[in-house]
Tab-separated table of C-alpha atoms and ligand atoms in Angstrom:
chain	number	residue	atom	x	y	z
Q	247	MET	CA	0.000	0.000	0.000
Q	248	THR	CA	1.229	3.501	-0.770
Q	249	SER	CA	2.547	5.292	2.311
Q	250	LEU	CA	0.014	7.669	3.866
Q	251	ARG	CA	2.891	9.811	5.136
Q	252	PRO	CA	5.008	10.157	1.990
Q	253	PHE	CA	7.369	12.743	3.493
Q	254	ASN	CA	8.102	10.738	6.634
Q	255	LEU	CA	11.800	9.907	7.096
Q	256	ASP	CA	11.618	7.766	10.243
Q	257	GLY	CA	14.469	5.243	10.300
Q	258	GLN	CA	16.547	7.137	7.708
Q	259	VAL	CA	20.093	8.385	8.278
Q	260	ALA	CA	21.049	11.567	6.430
Q	261	VAL	CA	24.432	13.231	5.935
Q	262	ILE	CA	24.425	16.859	4.836
Q	263	THR	CA	27.762	18.452	3.984
Q	264	GLY	CA	28.142	22.146	4.792
Q	265	SER	CA	25.174	22.175	7.172
Q	266	SER	CA	26.279	24.570	9.935
Q	267	ARG	CA	24.491	27.510	8.308
Q	268	GLY	CA	22.534	28.622	5.244
Q	269	ILE	CA	20.836	26.099	2.977
Q	270	GLY	CA	22.590	23.083	4.527
Q	271	LYS	CA	21.417	24.010	8.028
Q	272	ALA	CA	17.820	24.382	6.814
Q	273	ILE	CA	18.083	20.979	5.101
Q	274	ALA	CA	19.423	19.316	8.260
Q	275	MET	CA	16.631	20.816	10.382
Q	276	THR	CA	13.926	19.910	7.861
Q	277	LEU	CA	15.078	16.298	7.382
Q	278	ALA	CA	15.359	15.908	11.165
Q	279	ALA	CA	11.845	17.320	11.623
Q	280	ALA	CA	10.637	14.685	9.140
Q	281	GLY	CA	12.136	11.950	11.334
Q	282	ALA	CA	15.613	11.332	9.900
Q	283	LYS	CA	18.665	11.009	12.094
Q	284	VAL	CA	20.986	13.659	10.677
Q	285	ALA	CA	24.709	14.351	10.604
Q	286	VAL	CA	25.479	18.073	10.694
Q	287	SER	CA	28.857	18.786	9.179
Q	288	SER	CA	31.137	21.654	8.177
Q	289	ARG	CA	34.709	22.810	8.798
Q	290	LYS	CA	33.838	24.438	12.139
Q	291	ILE	CA	32.605	21.921	14.690
Q	292	GLU	CA	31.286	24.564	17.158
Q	293	ALA	CA	28.821	25.862	14.559
Q	294	CYS	CA	27.692	22.275	13.838
Q	295	VAL	CA	27.181	21.583	17.531
Q	296	GLU	CA	24.893	24.635	17.750
Q	297	VAL	CA	22.691	23.217	14.970
Q	298	VAL	CA	22.648	19.813	16.667
Q	299	GLU	CA	21.491	21.490	19.883
Q	300	ILE	CA	18.586	23.162	18.053
Q	301	ILE	CA	17.560	19.852	16.483
Q	302	THR	CA	17.782	17.819	19.686
Q	303	ALA	CA	15.926	20.521	21.662
Q	304	ALA	CA	13.091	20.098	19.142
Q	305	GLY	CA	13.044	16.330	19.756
Q	306	GLY	CA	15.158	15.255	16.773
Q	307	THR	CA	18.293	13.135	16.551
Q	308	ALA	CA	21.519	14.666	15.250
Q	309	VAL	CA	25.285	14.420	15.570
Q	310	ALA	CA	27.982	16.946	14.678
Q	311	VAL	CA	31.030	15.855	12.686
Q	312	ALA	CA	33.696	18.252	11.414
Q	313	CYS	CA	34.644	17.774	7.758
Q	314	ASN	CA	36.359	19.948	5.203
Q	315	VAL	CA	35.055	18.343	2.009
Q	316	SER	CA	38.181	19.372	0.103
Q	317	ASP	CA	40.124	16.713	2.068
Q	318	LYS	CA	39.570	13.067	1.089
Q	319	ALA	CA	40.638	11.702	4.493
Q	320	GLN	CA	38.147	14.020	6.226
Q	321	ARG	CA	35.376	12.904	3.871
Q	322	GLU	CA	36.136	9.261	4.695
Q	323	ALA	CA	36.241	10.068	8.409
Q	324	LEU	CA	32.870	11.862	8.177
Q	325	LEU	CA	31.105	8.884	6.631
Q	326	ASP	CA	32.796	6.408	8.991
Q	327	ALA	CA	31.753	8.497	12.003
Q	328	VAL	CA	28.151	8.784	10.818
Q	329	GLU	CA	27.860	5.031	10.201
Q	330	ASN	CA	29.323	4.310	13.637
Q	331	GLN	CA	27.136	6.817	15.463
Q	332	LEU	CA	23.839	6.705	13.539
Q	333	GLY	CA	23.910	3.559	11.375
Q	334	PRO	CA	23.864	2.926	7.604
Q	335	ILE	CA	23.528	6.097	5.507
Q	336	SER	CA	20.364	6.234	3.382
Q	337	ILE	CA	20.349	9.931	2.373
Q	338	LEU	CA	23.371	11.930	1.204
Q	339	VAL	CA	23.066	15.655	0.516
Q	340	CYS	CA	26.113	17.100	-1.261
Q	341	ASN	CA	25.647	20.741	-0.264
Q	342	ALA	CA	29.064	22.205	0.636
Q	343	ALA	CA	30.574	24.272	-2.170
Q	344	VAL	CA	33.034	27.083	-2.758
Q	345	ASN	CA	33.276	30.003	-5.162
Q	346	PRO	CA	36.928	31.078	-5.046
Q	347	ALA	CA	36.904	33.395	-8.067
Q	348	TYR	CA	34.845	36.431	-9.089
Q	349	GLY	CA	35.369	37.738	-12.603
Q	350	PRO	CA	35.426	36.536	-16.208
Q	351	LEU	CA	36.803	33.129	-17.233
Q	352	ALA	CA	39.361	35.054	-19.293
Q	353	ALA	CA	41.037	36.126	-16.035
Q	354	LEU	CA	40.589	32.850	-14.166
Q	355	GLU	CA	43.648	31.412	-12.449
Q	356	GLU	CA	44.229	27.703	-12.965
Q	357	LYS	CA	44.408	27.033	-9.242
Q	358	ALA	CA	41.009	28.664	-8.671
Q	359	PHE	CA	39.466	26.437	-11.340
Q	360	ASP	CA	41.134	23.360	-9.817
Q	361	LYS	CA	39.758	24.288	-6.394
Q	362	VAL	CA	36.185	24.887	-7.531
Q	363	MET	CA	36.123	21.596	-9.432
Q	364	ALA	CA	37.809	19.654	-6.608
Q	365	VAL	CA	35.385	20.856	-3.917
Q	366	ASN	CA	32.163	21.265	-5.911
Q	367	VAL	CA	32.470	18.228	-8.192
Q	368	ALA	CA	35.261	15.727	-7.411
Q	369	ALA	CA	34.443	15.626	-3.676
Q	370	ASN	CA	30.817	14.801	-4.536
Q	371	ILE	CA	31.926	11.954	-6.808
Q	372	HIS	CA	33.974	10.503	-3.965
Q	373	LEU	CA	31.159	10.877	-1.412
Q	374	ILE	CA	28.634	9.213	-3.733
Q	375	ASN	CA	31.011	6.357	-4.621
Q	376	ARG	CA	31.683	5.809	-0.917
Q	377	VAL	CA	28.001	5.668	0.182
Q	378	ALA	CA	26.502	3.866	-2.829
Q	379	PRO	CA	27.552	0.291	-1.901
Q	380	GLY	CA	25.979	0.621	1.564
Q	381	MET	CA	22.782	2.071	0.124
Q	382	ALA	CA	22.658	-0.723	-2.462
Q	383	ALA	CA	23.131	-3.377	0.239
Q	384	ALA	CA	20.223	-1.833	2.190
Q	385	GLY	CA	17.926	-1.887	-0.854
Q	386	GLY	CA	18.268	1.728	-1.965
Q	387	GLY	CA	18.823	5.347	-1.003
Q	388	SER	CA	18.624	8.941	-2.132
Q	389	VAL	CA	21.415	11.315	-3.121
Q	390	ILE	CA	20.749	15.027	-3.619
Q	391	LEU	CA	23.288	17.453	-5.099
Q	392	LEU	CA	23.082	21.225	-4.773
Q	393	SER	CA	23.397	22.582	-8.292
Q	394	SER	CA	22.379	26.168	-9.197
Q	395	ILE	CA	20.571	28.146	-11.860
Q	396	ALA	CA	24.085	29.553	-12.439
Q	397	GLY	CA	24.822	26.213	-14.112
Q	398	MET	CA	22.011	26.709	-16.615
Q	399	MET	CA	23.052	30.005	-18.188
Q	400	GLY	CA	26.082	32.115	-19.019
Q	401	SER	CA	27.629	34.389	-16.412
Q	402	GLN	CA	29.900	37.452	-16.543
Q	403	ASN	CA	31.475	36.935	-13.118
Q	404	ILE	CA	30.909	33.451	-11.719
Q	405	GLY	CA	31.730	31.350	-14.764
Q	406	ALA	CA	33.953	28.762	-13.070
Q	407	TYR	CA	31.389	28.224	-10.310
Q	408	ALA	CA	28.694	27.941	-12.996
Q	409	VAL	CA	30.707	25.242	-14.803
Q	410	SER	CA	30.995	23.287	-11.539
Q	411	LYS	CA	27.259	23.565	-10.871
Q	412	ALA	CA	26.446	22.407	-14.416
Q	413	ALA	CA	28.700	19.430	-13.675
Q	414	ASP	CA	26.707	18.695	-10.504
Q	415	ALA	CA	23.510	18.583	-12.587
Q	416	GLN	CA	25.208	16.115	-14.905
Q	417	LEU	CA	26.373	14.044	-11.916
Q	418	ALA	CA	22.710	13.651	-10.972
Q	419	ARG	CA	21.816	12.386	-14.441
Q	420	ASN	CA	24.851	10.148	-14.738
Q	421	TYR	CA	24.650	8.556	-11.296
Q	422	ALA	CA	20.885	8.124	-11.742
Q	423	VAL	CA	21.673	5.906	-14.733
Q	424	GLU	CA	24.504	4.041	-12.993
Q	425	LEU	CA	22.764	3.545	-9.636
Q	426	GLY	CA	19.119	3.266	-10.682
Q	427	PRO	CA	19.297	-0.560	-10.865
Q	428	LYS	CA	20.284	-0.502	-7.159
Q	429	ASN	CA	17.226	1.642	-6.320
Q	430	ILE	CA	19.442	4.610	-5.505
Q	431	ARG	CA	17.838	7.809	-6.757
Q	432	VAL	CA	20.113	10.739	-7.582
Q	433	ASN	CA	18.721	14.215	-8.148
Q	434	ALA	CA	19.807	17.830	-7.959
Q	435	VAL	CA	18.246	21.082	-6.821
Q	436	ALA	CA	19.034	24.277	-8.710
Q	437	PRO	CA	18.312	27.200	-6.394
Q	438	GLY	CA	17.946	30.741	-7.628
Q	439	LEU	CA	19.270	33.566	-5.477
Q	440	ILE	CA	18.949	32.499	-1.845
Q	441	ARG	CA	19.565	34.946	1.006
Q	442	THR	CA	22.634	33.345	2.652
Q	443	GLU	CA	26.159	34.473	3.511
Q	444	PHE	CA	27.473	32.714	0.372
Q	445	SER	CA	25.568	34.950	-2.033
Q	446	THR	CA	25.686	38.273	-0.127
Q	447	LEU	CA	27.524	40.005	-2.981
Q	448	LEU	CA	24.658	39.126	-5.349
Q	449	TRP	CA	21.653	40.132	-3.223
Q	450	GLU	CA	22.810	43.125	-1.167
Q	451	GLY	CA	21.819	46.652	-2.211
Q	452	ASP	CA	20.665	47.647	-5.697
Q	453	ARG	CA	21.656	44.306	-7.293
Q	454	GLY	CA	19.262	42.527	-4.954
Q	455	LYS	CA	16.475	45.010	-5.648
Q	456	ASP	CA	16.943	44.548	-9.397
Q	457	PHE	CA	16.903	40.760	-9.013
Q	458	ILE	CA	13.693	40.898	-6.961
Q	459	ALA	CA	12.063	43.152	-9.570
Q	460	ARG	CA	12.824	40.546	-12.268
Q	461	THR	CA	11.636	37.581	-10.156
Q	462	PRO	CA	7.984	36.566	-10.710
Q	463	LEU	CA	7.489	35.701	-7.010
Q	464	GLY	CA	8.895	39.144	-6.116
Q	465	ARG	CA	11.341	38.130	-3.401
Q	466	LEU	CA	14.683	36.486	-2.769
Q	467	GLY	CA	14.724	32.816	-1.798
Q	468	GLU	CA	15.218	31.680	1.791
Q	469	ALA	CA	17.146	28.575	2.826
Q	470	GLU	CA	13.861	26.900	3.848
Q	471	ASP	CA	12.576	27.269	0.258
Q	472	ILE	CA	15.307	24.850	-0.811
Q	473	ALA	CA	15.061	22.514	2.193
Q	474	GLY	CA	11.476	21.597	1.275
Q	475	VAL	CA	12.568	20.510	-2.203
Q	476	VAL	CA	15.358	18.397	-0.710
Q	477	LEU	CA	12.862	16.780	1.681
Q	478	PHE	CA	10.661	15.882	-1.291
Q	479	LEU	CA	13.595	14.354	-3.187
Q	480	ALA	CA	14.786	12.428	-0.108
Q	481	SER	CA	11.349	11.005	0.644
Q	482	LYS	CA	9.032	8.327	-0.699
Q	483	ALA	CA	7.026	11.124	-2.337
Q	484	ALA	CA	9.792	11.190	-4.970
Q	485	SER	CA	10.142	7.403	-5.274
Q	486	TYR	CA	9.897	7.503	-9.103
Q	487	VAL	CA	11.997	10.668	-9.558
Q	488	THR	CA	15.638	10.275	-10.512
Q	489	GLY	CA	18.219	12.094	-12.621
Q	490	GLN	CA	16.273	15.354	-12.385
Q	491	VAL	CA	17.251	18.909	-11.616
Q	492	ILE	CA	14.471	20.696	-9.730
Q	493	VAL	CA	14.671	24.457	-10.163
Q	494	ALA	CA	13.569	26.494	-7.123
Q	495	ASP	CA	14.149	30.102	-8.109
Q	496	GLY	CA	10.960	32.121	-7.648
Q	497	GLY	CA	10.515	31.904	-11.405
Q	498	ILE	CA	13.520	34.005	-12.486
Q	499	THR	CA	14.552	31.494	-15.178
Q	500	ILE	CA	11.065	31.547	-16.731
Q	501	ALA	CA	10.557	35.300	-16.311
Q	502	ASP	CA	9.197	37.321	-19.227
Q	503	PRO	CA	12.293	38.499	-21.143
Q	504	PHE	CA	10.258	41.091	-23.110
U	681	NAP	P1	26.607	29.289	3.065
U	681	NAP	O1	25.471	29.963	3.731
U	681	NAP	O2	27.876	30.040	2.866
U	681	NAP	O3	26.917	27.941	3.880
U	681	NAP	C1	27.930	27.106	3.434
U	681	NAP	C2	28.076	25.945	4.377
U	681	NAP	O4	29.103	25.086	3.885
U	681	NAP	C3	28.492	26.350	5.763
U	681	NAP	O5	27.939	25.419	6.683
U	681	NAP	C4	30.017	26.230	5.731
U	681	NAP	O6	30.487	26.025	7.060
U	681	NAP	C5	30.161	25.008	4.834
U	681	NAP	N1	31.408	24.911	4.081
U	681	NAP	C6	32.040	25.860	3.366
U	681	NAP	N2	33.170	25.365	2.825
U	681	NAP	C7	33.237	24.059	3.218
U	681	NAP	C8	34.174	23.019	3.008
U	681	NAP	N3	35.280	23.204	2.275
U	681	NAP	N4	33.923	21.818	3.559
U	681	NAP	C9	32.825	21.612	4.318
U	681	NAP	N5	31.914	22.550	4.561
U	681	NAP	C10	32.126	23.769	4.012
U	681	NAP	O7	26.188	28.757	1.605
U	681	NAP	P2	24.752	28.430	0.985
U	681	NAP	O8	24.278	29.613	0.265
U	681	NAP	O9	23.895	27.807	2.010
U	681	NAP	O10	25.144	27.364	-0.148
U	681	NAP	C11	24.898	25.978	-0.009
U	681	NAP	C12	24.849	25.335	-1.379
U	681	NAP	O11	23.810	25.928	-2.171
U	681	NAP	C13	26.122	25.449	-2.207
U	681	NAP	O12	26.317	24.227	-2.912
U	681	NAP	C14	25.815	26.540	-3.194
U	681	NAP	O13	26.566	26.419	-4.390
U	681	NAP	C15	24.342	26.292	-3.431
U	681	NAP	N6	23.616	27.436	-3.959
U	681	NAP	C16	23.477	28.580	-3.222
U	681	NAP	C17	22.778	29.654	-3.744
U	681	NAP	C18	22.572	30.935	-2.993
U	681	NAP	O14	22.056	31.908	-3.593
U	681	NAP	N7	22.917	31.017	-1.720
U	681	NAP	C19	22.227	29.570	-5.034
U	681	NAP	C20	22.404	28.401	-5.749
U	681	NAP	C21	23.087	27.341	-5.213
U	681	NAP	P3	32.036	26.207	7.499
U	681	NAP	O15	32.441	27.583	7.121
U	681	NAP	O16	32.019	25.935	8.968
U	681	NAP	O17	32.795	25.140	6.755
């Protein structure tokens, strides 16, 4: 029989990279509220512990594990720690990302490109490869990558980041094909402009006002706007959805260009 509570995550174990603040924090809190045991992770353990305290005070289950996703040994240690403390991982959210360069691709330094691809793409490949066998052994799982509308169009100033986010969308499609036979669903979310520390340069002041004026829903996105989409993709409600990129952008990419 179809579940009557399709968004319920009781019994699930979720790892969210970069979840001490912003979109990752909202995802951790939302998945925990839906019943998942969650691992809150970022470079700064104190900030993760604060999120864990909020979740546990609300009756949820969470652990804090420090992990800089640019370091392979730390990524391994994160997943080992989560399996030891919470059990087999059934939901992986690849959320942590960096944007080390601002300006045209013509002026991009090679080391900045290497960094953005290592953190935003290669680290995700490693994390997915590491969790997939366990998910397969348990009968399935859900992986969600944070892409961006930046990966769907050209950009004057964040081109390298945009390339990495387009690659994340392709990771969703590619892993969906490779892991579908194991009942592992892999999807991506492409947020528009979300009001977090990461994107301050893009939404503060007149730039933000201009963006809002061009956005059909007439506002910037909030981290919670993205967390709900991730909950959907993680849950049984999305049991036949894989290889997709769900755009959550207030309508800016479908706005009237005329
Ligand atoms: P944010 O508010 O700056 O939060 C980033 C989180 O990642 C923090 O918890 C940070 O904590 C952690 N982090 C940063 N570098 C890390 C690293 N090397 N290893 C592990 N954790 C790291 O950013 P956000 O806006 O929520 O962005 C989250 C995701 O959404 C990213 O993938 C981003 O590309 C995507 N996105 C954002 C927007 C937007 O408008 N904000 C739009 C589209 C897509 P520590 O500093 O403690 O490590």
